[in-house]
mmCIF file of the C-alpha atoms, coordinates in Angstrom:
data_MODEL
# 
_entry.id   MODEL 
# 
loop_
_atom_site.group_PDB 
_atom_site.id 
_atom_site.type_symbol 
_atom_site.label_atom_id 
_atom_site.label_alt_id 
_atom_site.label_comp_id 
_atom_site.label_asym_id 
_atom_site.label_entity_id 
_atom_site.label_seq_id 
_atom_site.pdbx_PDB_ins_code 
_atom_site.Cartn_x 
_atom_site.Cartn_y 
_atom_site.Cartn_z 
_atom_site.occupancy 
_atom_site.B_iso_or_equiv 
_atom_site.pdbx_formal_charge 
_atom_site.auth_seq_id 
_atom_site.auth_comp_id 
_atom_site.auth_asym_id 
_atom_site.auth_atom_id 
_atom_site.pdbx_PDB_model_num 
ATOM 1   C CA . MET A 1 1   ? 0.109   0.040  0.264   1.00 0.00 ? 1   MET A CA 1 
ATOM 2   C CA . PHE A 1 2   ? 3.006   2.251  0.514   1.00 0.00 ? 2   PHE A CA 1 
ATOM 3   C CA . TRP A 1 3   ? 3.532   2.751  -3.276  1.00 0.00 ? 3   TRP A CA 1 
ATOM 4   C CA . PHE A 1 4   ? 0.124   2.809  -4.154  1.00 0.00 ? 4   PHE A CA 1 
ATOM 5   C CA . ALA A 1 5   ? -0.291  5.878  -1.528  1.00 0.00 ? 5   ALA A CA 1 
ATOM 6   C CA . LEU A 1 6   ? 3.460   7.527  -2.798  1.00 0.00 ? 6   LEU A CA 1 
ATOM 7   C CA . ALA A 1 7   ? 1.369   7.719  -6.227  1.00 0.00 ? 7   ALA A CA 1 
ATOM 8   C CA . VAL A 1 8   ? -1.809  9.096  -4.996  1.00 0.00 ? 8   VAL A CA 1 
ATOM 9   C CA . ASN A 1 9   ? 0.300   11.762 -3.074  1.00 0.00 ? 9   ASN A CA 1 
ATOM 10  C CA . THR A 1 10  ? 2.316   12.724 -6.214  1.00 0.00 ? 10  THR A CA 1 
ATOM 11  C CA . ILE A 1 11  ? -0.995  13.066 -8.633  1.00 0.00 ? 11  ILE A CA 1 
ATOM 12  C CA . ALA A 1 12  ? -2.662  15.088 -5.795  1.00 0.00 ? 12  ALA A CA 1 
ATOM 13  C CA . ILE A 1 13  ? 0.420   17.287 -4.727  1.00 0.00 ? 13  ILE A CA 1 
ATOM 14  C CA . THR A 1 14  ? 1.140   17.998 -8.621  1.00 0.00 ? 14  THR A CA 1 
ATOM 15  C CA . VAL A 1 15  ? -2.576  19.020 -9.089  1.00 0.00 ? 15  VAL A CA 1 
ATOM 16  C CA . LEU A 1 16  ? -2.339  21.161 -5.950  1.00 0.00 ? 16  LEU A CA 1 
ATOM 17  C CA . SER A 1 17  ? 0.663   22.915 -6.601  1.00 0.00 ? 17  SER A CA 1 
ATOM 18  C CA . TYR A 1 18  ? 0.438   23.474 -10.718 1.00 0.00 ? 18  TYR A CA 1 
ATOM 19  C CA . VAL A 1 19  ? -2.983  23.041 -11.899 1.00 0.00 ? 19  VAL A CA 1 
ATOM 20  C CA . LEU A 1 20  ? -4.579  24.602 -9.128  1.00 0.00 ? 20  LEU A CA 1 
ATOM 21  C CA . TYR A 1 21  ? -1.999  26.787 -7.895  1.00 0.00 ? 21  TYR A CA 1 
ATOM 22  C CA . PHE A 1 22  ? 0.701   28.021 -10.477 1.00 0.00 ? 22  PHE A CA 1 
ATOM 23  C CA . ARG A 1 23  ? -1.973  28.329 -13.115 1.00 0.00 ? 23  ARG A CA 1 
ATOM 24  C CA . ARG A 1 24  ? -4.234  31.077 -11.404 1.00 0.00 ? 24  ARG A CA 1 
ATOM 25  C CA . HIS A 1 25  ? -1.028  32.621 -9.608  1.00 0.00 ? 25  HIS A CA 1 
ATOM 26  C CA . GLY A 1 26  ? 2.330   31.896 -11.304 1.00 0.00 ? 26  GLY A CA 1 
ATOM 27  C CA . ARG A 1 27  ? 4.748   31.518 -8.246  1.00 0.00 ? 27  ARG A CA 1 
ATOM 28  C CA . ARG A 1 28  ? 7.216   28.980 -9.347  1.00 0.00 ? 28  ARG A CA 1 
ATOM 29  C CA . ASP A 1 29  ? 9.206   29.489 -6.043  1.00 0.00 ? 29  ASP A CA 1 
ATOM 30  C CA . LEU A 1 30  ? 6.263   28.563 -3.896  1.00 0.00 ? 30  LEU A CA 1 
ATOM 31  C CA . LEU A 1 31  ? 5.268   25.715 -6.318  1.00 0.00 ? 31  LEU A CA 1 
ATOM 32  C CA . LEU A 1 32  ? 8.654   23.891 -5.442  1.00 0.00 ? 32  LEU A CA 1 
ATOM 33  C CA . ALA A 1 33  ? 8.145   24.744 -1.613  1.00 0.00 ? 33  ALA A CA 1 
ATOM 34  C CA . TYR A 1 34  ? 4.306   23.172 -1.938  1.00 0.00 ? 34  TYR A CA 1 
ATOM 35  C CA . VAL A 1 35  ? 5.859   19.753 -3.667  1.00 0.00 ? 35  VAL A CA 1 
ATOM 36  C CA . ALA A 1 36  ? 9.227   19.742 -1.276  1.00 0.00 ? 36  ALA A CA 1 
ATOM 37  C CA . LEU A 1 37  ? 7.038   20.156 1.511   1.00 0.00 ? 37  LEU A CA 1 
ATOM 38  C CA . ASN A 1 38  ? 4.684   17.813 0.930   1.00 0.00 ? 38  ASN A CA 1 
ATOM 39  C CA . THR A 1 39  ? 7.093   15.205 -0.098  1.00 0.00 ? 39  THR A CA 1 
ATOM 40  C CA . GLY A 1 40  ? 9.295   15.585 2.877   1.00 0.00 ? 40  GLY A CA 1 
ATOM 41  C CA . ILE A 1 41  ? 6.219   15.197 5.410   1.00 0.00 ? 41  ILE A CA 1 
ATOM 42  C CA . PHE A 1 42  ? 4.669   12.255 3.262   1.00 0.00 ? 42  PHE A CA 1 
ATOM 43  C CA . ALA A 1 43  ? 8.129   10.288 3.884   1.00 0.00 ? 43  ALA A CA 1 
ATOM 44  C CA . VAL A 1 44  ? 8.698   11.315 7.346   1.00 0.00 ? 44  VAL A CA 1 
ATOM 45  C CA . VAL A 1 45  ? 5.222   10.273 8.326   1.00 0.00 ? 45  VAL A CA 1 
ATOM 46  C CA . SER A 1 46  ? 5.359   7.124  6.590   1.00 0.00 ? 46  SER A CA 1 
ATOM 47  C CA . MET A 1 47  ? 8.256   6.155  8.186   1.00 0.00 ? 47  MET A CA 1 
ATOM 48  C CA . LEU A 1 48  ? 6.837   7.193  11.248  1.00 0.00 ? 48  LEU A CA 1 
ATOM 49  C CA . THR A 1 49  ? 3.891   4.779  10.990  1.00 0.00 ? 49  THR A CA 1 
ATOM 50  C CA . SER A 1 50  ? 5.843   1.744  9.592   1.00 0.00 ? 50  SER A CA 1 
ATOM 51  C CA . ARG A 1 51  ? 8.143   1.540  12.540  1.00 0.00 ? 51  ARG A CA 1 
ATOM 52  C CA . GLU A 1 52  ? 7.746   1.548  16.336  1.00 0.00 ? 52  GLU A CA 1 
ATOM 53  C CA . VAL A 1 53  ? 8.783   5.087  17.116  1.00 0.00 ? 53  VAL A CA 1 
ATOM 54  C CA . GLY A 1 54  ? 7.916   6.601  20.304  1.00 0.00 ? 54  GLY A CA 1 
ATOM 55  C CA . LEU A 1 55  ? 5.212   8.975  20.237  1.00 0.00 ? 55  LEU A CA 1 
ATOM 56  C CA . ALA A 1 56  ? 7.882   12.016 21.627  1.00 0.00 ? 56  ALA A CA 1 
ATOM 57  C CA . VAL A 1 57  ? 9.163   11.961 18.176  1.00 0.00 ? 57  VAL A CA 1 
ATOM 58  C CA . GLY A 1 58  ? 6.028   12.339 16.302  1.00 0.00 ? 58  GLY A CA 1 
ATOM 59  C CA . PHE A 1 59  ? 4.895   15.316 18.621  1.00 0.00 ? 59  PHE A CA 1 
ATOM 60  C CA . GLY A 1 60  ? 8.754   16.779 17.683  1.00 0.00 ? 60  GLY A CA 1 
ATOM 61  C CA . LEU A 1 61  ? 7.580   16.732 14.100  1.00 0.00 ? 61  LEU A CA 1 
ATOM 62  C CA . PHE A 1 62  ? 4.458   18.131 14.337  1.00 0.00 ? 62  PHE A CA 1 
ATOM 63  C CA . GLY A 1 63  ? 5.640   20.752 16.875  1.00 0.00 ? 63  GLY A CA 1 
ATOM 64  C CA . VAL A 1 64  ? 8.514   21.625 14.172  1.00 0.00 ? 64  VAL A CA 1 
ATOM 65  C CA . LEU A 1 65  ? 5.932   22.171 11.423  1.00 0.00 ? 65  LEU A CA 1 
ATOM 66  C CA . SER A 1 66  ? 3.999   24.221 13.699  1.00 0.00 ? 66  SER A CA 1 
ATOM 67  C CA . ILE A 1 67  ? 6.354   26.868 13.999  1.00 0.00 ? 67  ILE A CA 1 
ATOM 68  C CA . LEU A 1 68  ? 7.717   26.950 10.746  1.00 0.00 ? 68  LEU A CA 1 
ATOM 69  C CA . ARG A 1 69  ? 7.499   30.206 8.675   1.00 0.00 ? 69  ARG A CA 1 
ATOM 70  C CA . LEU A 1 70  ? 8.326   31.074 4.750   1.00 0.00 ? 70  LEU A CA 1 
ATOM 71  C CA . ARG A 1 71  ? 10.728  34.034 6.189   1.00 0.00 ? 71  ARG A CA 1 
ATOM 72  C CA . SER A 1 72  ? 12.244  34.631 2.350   1.00 0.00 ? 72  SER A CA 1 
ATOM 73  C CA . ASP A 1 73  ? 9.232   36.620 0.970   1.00 0.00 ? 73  ASP A CA 1 
ATOM 74  C CA . LEU A 1 74  ? 5.836   37.604 1.890   1.00 0.00 ? 74  LEU A CA 1 
ATOM 75  C CA . ILE A 1 75  ? 2.752   35.632 1.074   1.00 0.00 ? 75  ILE A CA 1 
ATOM 76  C CA . SER A 1 76  ? -0.824  36.238 0.904   1.00 0.00 ? 76  SER A CA 1 
ATOM 77  C CA . GLN A 1 77  ? -3.032  34.523 3.375   1.00 0.00 ? 77  GLN A CA 1 
ATOM 78  C CA . GLY A 1 78  ? -4.414  32.319 0.282   1.00 0.00 ? 78  GLY A CA 1 
ATOM 79  C CA . GLU A 1 79  ? -1.103  31.343 -0.628  1.00 0.00 ? 79  GLU A CA 1 
ATOM 80  C CA . ILE A 1 80  ? -0.957  30.066 3.005   1.00 0.00 ? 80  ILE A CA 1 
ATOM 81  C CA . GLY A 1 81  ? -4.152  28.133 2.592   1.00 0.00 ? 81  GLY A CA 1 
ATOM 82  C CA . TYR A 1 82  ? -1.877  26.342 -0.343  1.00 0.00 ? 82  TYR A CA 1 
ATOM 83  C CA . TYR A 1 83  ? 0.462   25.877 2.111   1.00 0.00 ? 83  TYR A CA 1 
ATOM 84  C CA . PHE A 1 84  ? -1.570  23.933 4.913   1.00 0.00 ? 84  PHE A CA 1 
ATOM 85  C CA . THR A 1 85  ? -3.675  21.886 2.320   1.00 0.00 ? 85  THR A CA 1 
ATOM 86  C CA . ALA A 1 86  ? -0.085  20.800 1.111   1.00 0.00 ? 86  ALA A CA 1 
ATOM 87  C CA . ILE A 1 87  ? 1.073   19.466 4.710   1.00 0.00 ? 87  ILE A CA 1 
ATOM 88  C CA . ALA A 1 88  ? -2.358  17.922 5.069   1.00 0.00 ? 88  ALA A CA 1 
ATOM 89  C CA . LEU A 1 89  ? -2.175  15.982 1.807   1.00 0.00 ? 89  LEU A CA 1 
ATOM 90  C CA . GLY A 1 90  ? 0.979   14.557 2.905   1.00 0.00 ? 90  GLY A CA 1 
ATOM 91  C CA . LEU A 1 91  ? -0.240  13.565 6.653   1.00 0.00 ? 91  LEU A CA 1 
ATOM 92  C CA . VAL A 1 92  ? -3.553  12.482 4.900   1.00 0.00 ? 92  VAL A CA 1 
ATOM 93  C CA . ASN A 1 93  ? -2.079  10.101 2.561   1.00 0.00 ? 93  ASN A CA 1 
ATOM 94  C CA . ALA A 1 94  ? 1.011   8.955  4.724   1.00 0.00 ? 94  ALA A CA 1 
ATOM 95  C CA . VAL A 1 95  ? -1.717  7.865  7.359   1.00 0.00 ? 95  VAL A CA 1 
ATOM 96  C CA . ALA A 1 96  ? -4.278  6.908  5.339   1.00 0.00 ? 96  ALA A CA 1 
ATOM 97  C CA . ALA A 1 97  ? -2.234  4.649  3.249   1.00 0.00 ? 97  ALA A CA 1 
ATOM 98  C CA . PRO A 1 98  ? -3.677  1.331  4.801   1.00 0.00 ? 98  PRO A CA 1 
ATOM 99  C CA . THR A 1 99  ? -7.598  2.225  3.446   1.00 0.00 ? 99  THR A CA 1 
ATOM 100 C CA . PRO A 1 100 ? -7.198  3.608  -0.219  1.00 0.00 ? 100 PRO A CA 1 
ATOM 101 C CA . TRP A 1 101 ? -10.990 4.812  -0.291  1.00 0.00 ? 101 TRP A CA 1 
ATOM 102 C CA . THR A 1 102 ? -10.434 7.076  2.819   1.00 0.00 ? 102 THR A CA 1 
ATOM 103 C CA . LEU A 1 103 ? -7.371  7.951  1.334   1.00 0.00 ? 103 LEU A CA 1 
ATOM 104 C CA . LEU A 1 104 ? -8.800  8.790  -2.087  1.00 0.00 ? 104 LEU A CA 1 
ATOM 105 C CA . GLY A 1 105 ? -11.611 10.345 -0.711  1.00 0.00 ? 105 GLY A CA 1 
ATOM 106 C CA . LEU A 1 106 ? -10.281 12.878 1.361   1.00 0.00 ? 106 LEU A CA 1 
ATOM 107 C CA . ASP A 1 107 ? -7.616  13.751 -1.448  1.00 0.00 ? 107 ASP A CA 1 
ATOM 108 C CA . ALA A 1 108 ? -10.576 14.474 -3.277  1.00 0.00 ? 108 ALA A CA 1 
ATOM 109 C CA . LEU A 1 109 ? -12.675 16.474 -0.583  1.00 0.00 ? 109 LEU A CA 1 
ATOM 110 C CA . LEU A 1 110 ? -9.338  18.583 0.084   1.00 0.00 ? 110 LEU A CA 1 
ATOM 111 C CA . LEU A 1 111 ? -8.487  19.443 -3.593  1.00 0.00 ? 111 LEU A CA 1 
ATOM 112 C CA . THR A 1 112 ? -12.208 20.213 -4.261  1.00 0.00 ? 112 THR A CA 1 
ATOM 113 C CA . CYS A 1 113 ? -12.481 22.781 -1.700  1.00 0.00 ? 113 CYS A CA 1 
ATOM 114 C CA . MET A 1 114 ? -9.440  24.534 -3.029  1.00 0.00 ? 114 MET A CA 1 
ATOM 115 C CA . TYR A 1 115 ? -10.783 24.367 -6.446  1.00 0.00 ? 115 TYR A CA 1 
ATOM 116 C CA . VAL A 1 116 ? -13.952 25.810 -5.435  1.00 0.00 ? 116 VAL A CA 1 
ATOM 117 C CA . ALA A 1 117 ? -12.990 28.363 -2.550  1.00 0.00 ? 117 ALA A CA 1 
ATOM 118 C CA . ASP A 1 118 ? -10.159 29.677 -4.940  1.00 0.00 ? 118 ASP A CA 1 
ATOM 119 C CA . HIS A 1 119 ? -11.957 29.855 -8.245  1.00 0.00 ? 119 HIS A CA 1 
ATOM 120 C CA . PRO A 1 120 ? -11.208 33.335 -9.927  1.00 0.00 ? 120 PRO A CA 1 
ATOM 121 C CA . HIS A 1 121 ? -15.262 33.556 -10.344 1.00 0.00 ? 121 HIS A CA 1 
ATOM 122 C CA . LEU A 1 122 ? -16.043 33.104 -6.908  1.00 0.00 ? 122 LEU A CA 1 
ATOM 123 C CA . LEU A 1 123 ? -16.796 36.310 -5.450  1.00 0.00 ? 123 LEU A CA 1 
ATOM 124 C CA . ALA A 1 124 ? -14.786 38.155 -8.091  1.00 0.00 ? 124 ALA A CA 1 
ATOM 125 C CA . ARG A 1 125 ? -16.282 41.464 -7.686  1.00 0.00 ? 125 ARG A CA 1 
ATOM 126 C CA . TYR A 1 126 ? -15.308 41.858 -3.816  1.00 0.00 ? 126 TYR A CA 1 
ATOM 127 C CA . GLY A 1 127 ? -12.014 42.898 -3.263  1.00 0.00 ? 127 GLY A CA 1 
ATOM 128 C CA . ARG A 1 128 ? -9.828  44.666 -0.291  1.00 0.00 ? 128 ARG A CA 1 
ATOM 129 C CA . ARG A 1 129 ? -6.938  47.004 -0.327  1.00 0.00 ? 129 ARG A CA 1 
ATOM 130 C CA . VAL A 1 130 ? -4.551  48.782 1.720   1.00 0.00 ? 130 VAL A CA 1 
ATOM 131 C CA . LEU A 1 131 ? -4.476  52.370 1.028   1.00 0.00 ? 131 LEU A CA 1 
ATOM 132 C CA . THR A 1 132 ? -1.947  55.421 2.222   1.00 0.00 ? 132 THR A CA 1 
ATOM 133 C CA . LEU A 1 133 ? -3.982  58.742 1.687   1.00 0.00 ? 133 LEU A CA 1 
ATOM 134 C CA . ASP A 1 134 ? -2.192  62.077 1.688   1.00 0.00 ? 134 ASP A CA 1 
ATOM 135 C CA . VAL A 1 135 ? -4.601  63.523 3.226   1.00 0.00 ? 135 VAL A CA 1 
ATOM 136 C CA . VAL A 1 136 ? -6.834  63.060 6.950   1.00 0.00 ? 136 VAL A CA 1 
ATOM 137 C CA . HIS A 1 137 ? -9.738  62.648 7.010   1.00 0.00 ? 137 HIS A CA 1 
ATOM 138 C CA . GLU A 1 138 ? -11.515 63.331 10.284  1.00 0.00 ? 138 GLU A CA 1 
ATOM 139 C CA . ASP A 1 139 ? -15.496 62.908 9.093   1.00 0.00 ? 139 ASP A CA 1 
ATOM 140 C CA . PRO A 1 140 ? -16.012 59.665 8.478   1.00 0.00 ? 140 PRO A CA 1 
ATOM 141 C CA . VAL A 1 141 ? -18.432 60.642 5.488   1.00 0.00 ? 141 VAL A CA 1 
ATOM 142 C CA . SER A 1 142 ? -15.681 62.265 3.268   1.00 0.00 ? 142 SER A CA 1 
ATOM 143 C CA . LEU A 1 143 ? -13.682 59.470 3.995   1.00 0.00 ? 143 LEU A CA 1 
ATOM 144 C CA . ARG A 1 144 ? -16.262 57.057 2.441   1.00 0.00 ? 144 ARG A CA 1 
ATOM 145 C CA . GLN A 1 145 ? -16.569 59.672 -0.479  1.00 0.00 ? 145 GLN A CA 1 
ATOM 146 C CA . ASP A 1 146 ? -12.980 59.910 -1.187  1.00 0.00 ? 146 ASP A CA 1 
ATOM 147 C CA . LEU A 1 147 ? -12.471 56.014 -0.863  1.00 0.00 ? 147 LEU A CA 1 
ATOM 148 C CA . GLU A 1 148 ? -15.091 55.144 -3.383  1.00 0.00 ? 148 GLU A CA 1 
ATOM 149 C CA . ALA A 1 149 ? -13.747 58.041 -5.976  1.00 0.00 ? 149 ALA A CA 1 
ATOM 150 C CA . ARG A 1 150 ? -10.165 56.691 -5.453  1.00 0.00 ? 150 ARG A CA 1 
ATOM 151 C CA . LEU A 1 151 ? -11.526 53.005 -5.799  1.00 0.00 ? 151 LEU A CA 1 
ATOM 152 C CA . ARG A 1 152 ? -14.451 53.358 -8.116  1.00 0.00 ? 152 ARG A CA 1 
ATOM 153 C CA . ALA A 1 153 ? -16.460 51.236 -5.892  1.00 0.00 ? 153 ALA A CA 1 
ATOM 154 C CA . ARG A 1 154 ? -19.151 50.787 -3.431  1.00 0.00 ? 154 ARG A CA 1 
ATOM 155 C CA . VAL A 1 155 ? -17.053 50.824 -0.149  1.00 0.00 ? 155 VAL A CA 1 
ATOM 156 C CA . GLY A 1 156 ? -17.953 48.386 3.062   1.00 0.00 ? 156 GLY A CA 1 
ATOM 157 C CA . ARG A 1 157 ? -15.752 48.525 5.658   1.00 0.00 ? 157 ARG A CA 1 
ATOM 158 C CA . ILE A 1 158 ? -13.136 51.009 6.842   1.00 0.00 ? 158 ILE A CA 1 
ATOM 159 C CA . GLU A 1 159 ? -10.307 50.591 9.121   1.00 0.00 ? 159 GLU A CA 1 
ATOM 160 C CA . VAL A 1 160 ? -8.255  52.967 10.100  1.00 0.00 ? 160 VAL A CA 1 
ATOM 161 C CA . THR A 1 161 ? -4.921  51.701 10.707  1.00 0.00 ? 161 THR A CA 1 
ATOM 162 C CA . GLU A 1 162 ? -2.845  54.971 11.033  1.00 0.00 ? 162 GLU A CA 1 
ATOM 163 C CA . VAL A 1 163 ? -2.893  58.495 11.356  1.00 0.00 ? 163 VAL A CA 1 
ATOM 164 C CA . ASP A 1 164 ? -0.069  60.751 11.189  1.00 0.00 ? 164 ASP A CA 1 
ATOM 165 C CA . TYR A 1 165 ? -0.709  64.485 11.449  1.00 0.00 ? 165 TYR A CA 1 
ATOM 166 C CA . VAL A 1 166 ? 3.215   65.568 10.759  1.00 0.00 ? 166 VAL A CA 1 
ATOM 167 C CA . ARG A 1 167 ? 3.088   64.163 7.497   1.00 0.00 ? 167 ARG A CA 1 
ATOM 168 C CA . ASP A 1 168 ? -0.357  64.517 7.052   1.00 0.00 ? 168 ASP A CA 1 
ATOM 169 C CA . LEU A 1 169 ? -0.936  61.134 5.793   1.00 0.00 ? 169 LEU A CA 1 
ATOM 170 C CA . MET A 1 170 ? -3.294  58.221 7.123   1.00 0.00 ? 170 MET A CA 1 
ATOM 171 C CA . VAL A 1 171 ? -3.274  54.404 6.218   1.00 0.00 ? 171 VAL A CA 1 
ATOM 172 C CA . VAL A 1 172 ? -6.397  52.645 5.886   1.00 0.00 ? 172 VAL A CA 1 
ATOM 173 C CA . ASP A 1 173 ? -7.913  48.830 5.568   1.00 0.00 ? 173 ASP A CA 1 
ATOM 174 C CA . VAL A 1 174 ? -10.804 48.943 2.939   1.00 0.00 ? 174 VAL A CA 1 
ATOM 175 C CA . ARG A 1 175 ? -12.883 46.160 1.925   1.00 0.00 ? 175 ARG A CA 1 
ATOM 176 C CA . PHE A 1 176 ? -15.159 47.000 -1.710  1.00 0.00 ? 176 PHE A CA 1 
ATOM 177 C CA . ARG A 1 177 ? -17.247 45.880 -4.248  1.00 0.00 ? 177 ARG A CA 1 
ATOM 178 C CA . VAL A 1 178 ? -16.965 46.656 -7.382  1.00 0.00 ? 178 VAL A CA 1 
ATOM 179 C CA . PRO A 1 179 ? -20.079 47.665 -9.641  1.00 0.00 ? 179 PRO A CA 1 
ATOM 180 C CA . ARG A 1 180 ? -21.618 45.325 -12.360 1.00 0.00 ? 180 ARG A CA 1 
ATOM 181 C CA . PRO A 1 181 ? -20.431 46.893 -16.129 1.00 0.00 ? 181 PRO A CA 1 
ATOM 182 C CA . VAL A 1 182 ? -23.119 48.678 -17.475 1.00 0.00 ? 182 VAL A CA 1 
ATOM 183 C CA . SER A 1 183 ? -23.871 47.278 -21.100 1.00 0.00 ? 183 SER A CA 1 
ATOM 184 C CA . ALA A 1 184 ? -23.960 49.869 -23.938 1.00 0.00 ? 184 ALA A CA 1 
ATOM 185 C CA . PRO A 1 185 ? -27.215 51.208 -25.191 1.00 0.00 ? 185 PRO A CA 1 
ATOM 186 C CA . ALA A 1 186 ? -28.565 49.249 -28.490 1.00 0.00 ? 186 ALA A CA 1 
ATOM 187 C CA . PRO A 1 187 ? -28.271 51.186 -31.843 1.00 0.00 ? 187 PRO A CA 1 
ATOM 188 C CA . ALA A 1 188 ? -31.512 53.245 -33.137 1.00 0.00 ? 188 ALA A CA 1 
ATOM 189 C CA . GLY A 1 189 ? -33.831 51.185 -35.231 1.00 0.00 ? 189 GLY A CA 1 
ATOM 190 C CA . ARG A 1 190 ? -32.632 47.972 -34.256 1.00 0.00 ? 190 ARG A CA 1 
ATOM 191 C CA . GLY A 1 191 ? -34.073 44.817 -32.350 1.00 0.00 ? 191 GLY A CA 1 
ATOM 192 C CA . ARG A 1 192 ? -33.844 44.224 -28.643 1.00 0.00 ? 192 ARG A CA 1 
ATOM 193 C CA . PRO A 1 193 ? -30.579 42.341 -27.814 1.00 0.00 ? 193 PRO A CA 1 
ATOM 194 C CA . ARG A 1 194 ? -30.915 38.518 -27.376 1.00 0.00 ? 194 ARG A CA 1 
ATOM 195 C CA . ASP A 1 195 ? -28.515 39.014 -24.263 1.00 0.00 ? 195 ASP A CA 1 
ATOM 196 C CA . SER A 1 196 ? -30.693 41.681 -22.762 1.00 0.00 ? 196 SER A CA 1 
ATOM 197 C CA . VAL A 1 197 ? -33.740 39.635 -22.598 1.00 0.00 ? 197 VAL A CA 1 
ATOM 198 C CA . LEU A 1 198 ? -32.006 36.957 -20.289 1.00 0.00 ? 198 LEU A CA 1 
ATOM 199 C CA . THR A 1 199 ? -30.256 40.078 -18.098 1.00 0.00 ? 199 THR A CA 1 
ATOM 200 C CA . PRO A 1 200 ? -33.271 40.139 -15.638 1.00 0.00 ? 200 PRO A CA 1 
ATOM 201 C CA . LEU A 1 201 ? -33.246 36.264 -15.266 1.00 0.00 ? 201 LEU A CA 1 
ATOM 202 C CA . THR A 1 202 ? -29.666 36.106 -14.812 1.00 0.00 ? 202 THR A CA 1 
ATOM 203 C CA . ASP A 1 203 ? -29.836 39.122 -12.372 1.00 0.00 ? 203 ASP A CA 1 
ATOM 204 C CA . TRP A 1 204 ? -31.968 37.398 -10.323 1.00 0.00 ? 204 TRP A CA 1 
ATOM 205 C CA . LEU A 1 205 ? -30.477 34.105 -10.166 1.00 0.00 ? 205 LEU A CA 1 
ATOM 206 C CA . GLY A 1 206 ? -27.163 35.981 -9.109  1.00 0.00 ? 206 GLY A CA 1 
ATOM 207 C CA . GLY A 1 207 ? -29.177 37.490 -6.363  1.00 0.00 ? 207 GLY A CA 1 
ATOM 208 C CA . ARG A 1 208 ? -29.263 40.940 -7.472  1.00 0.00 ? 208 ARG A CA 1 
# 
């Protein structure tokens, strides 16, 4: 069962790191990090489960993993999600090697969750920015209006993280939603476009 679990783990981390992550985000360095981390965890946990190793060794391994941080470069919260999924795949495939159907089911669950959660079209109109403004707004209403004019979007939550009266600037964490694009009107004298007939139905299905 070890070789079957190894083959499944190789396929799973290839799908996660290349098909899902690299094709969407394009960072080759993190692709290598995910593959190396997953393969190393799979090898070590497979050794621990196949031999009589003390429980303290296992706790020591997970203690090292819990304090491991990628200090070489800044990574986003989404990339941290891929990071922990790569760890989970290595652990699952090593521990669940004697039960192939459980192994396959958990791998499929993890990969499906990452595919759906990181899909480019999921909540694509929602965004977050950390902005440094060259003006200090004392009035929350004027701050919101200024941010909406700069972002050209509807601002939701605003969190002021820094105010500097000496340099006359402020840093804000903004959550916003980009409005739907407005389609151009049909030329005069022509019939109603086919897409405009379906627009009310698609807006209703989209929860507009």
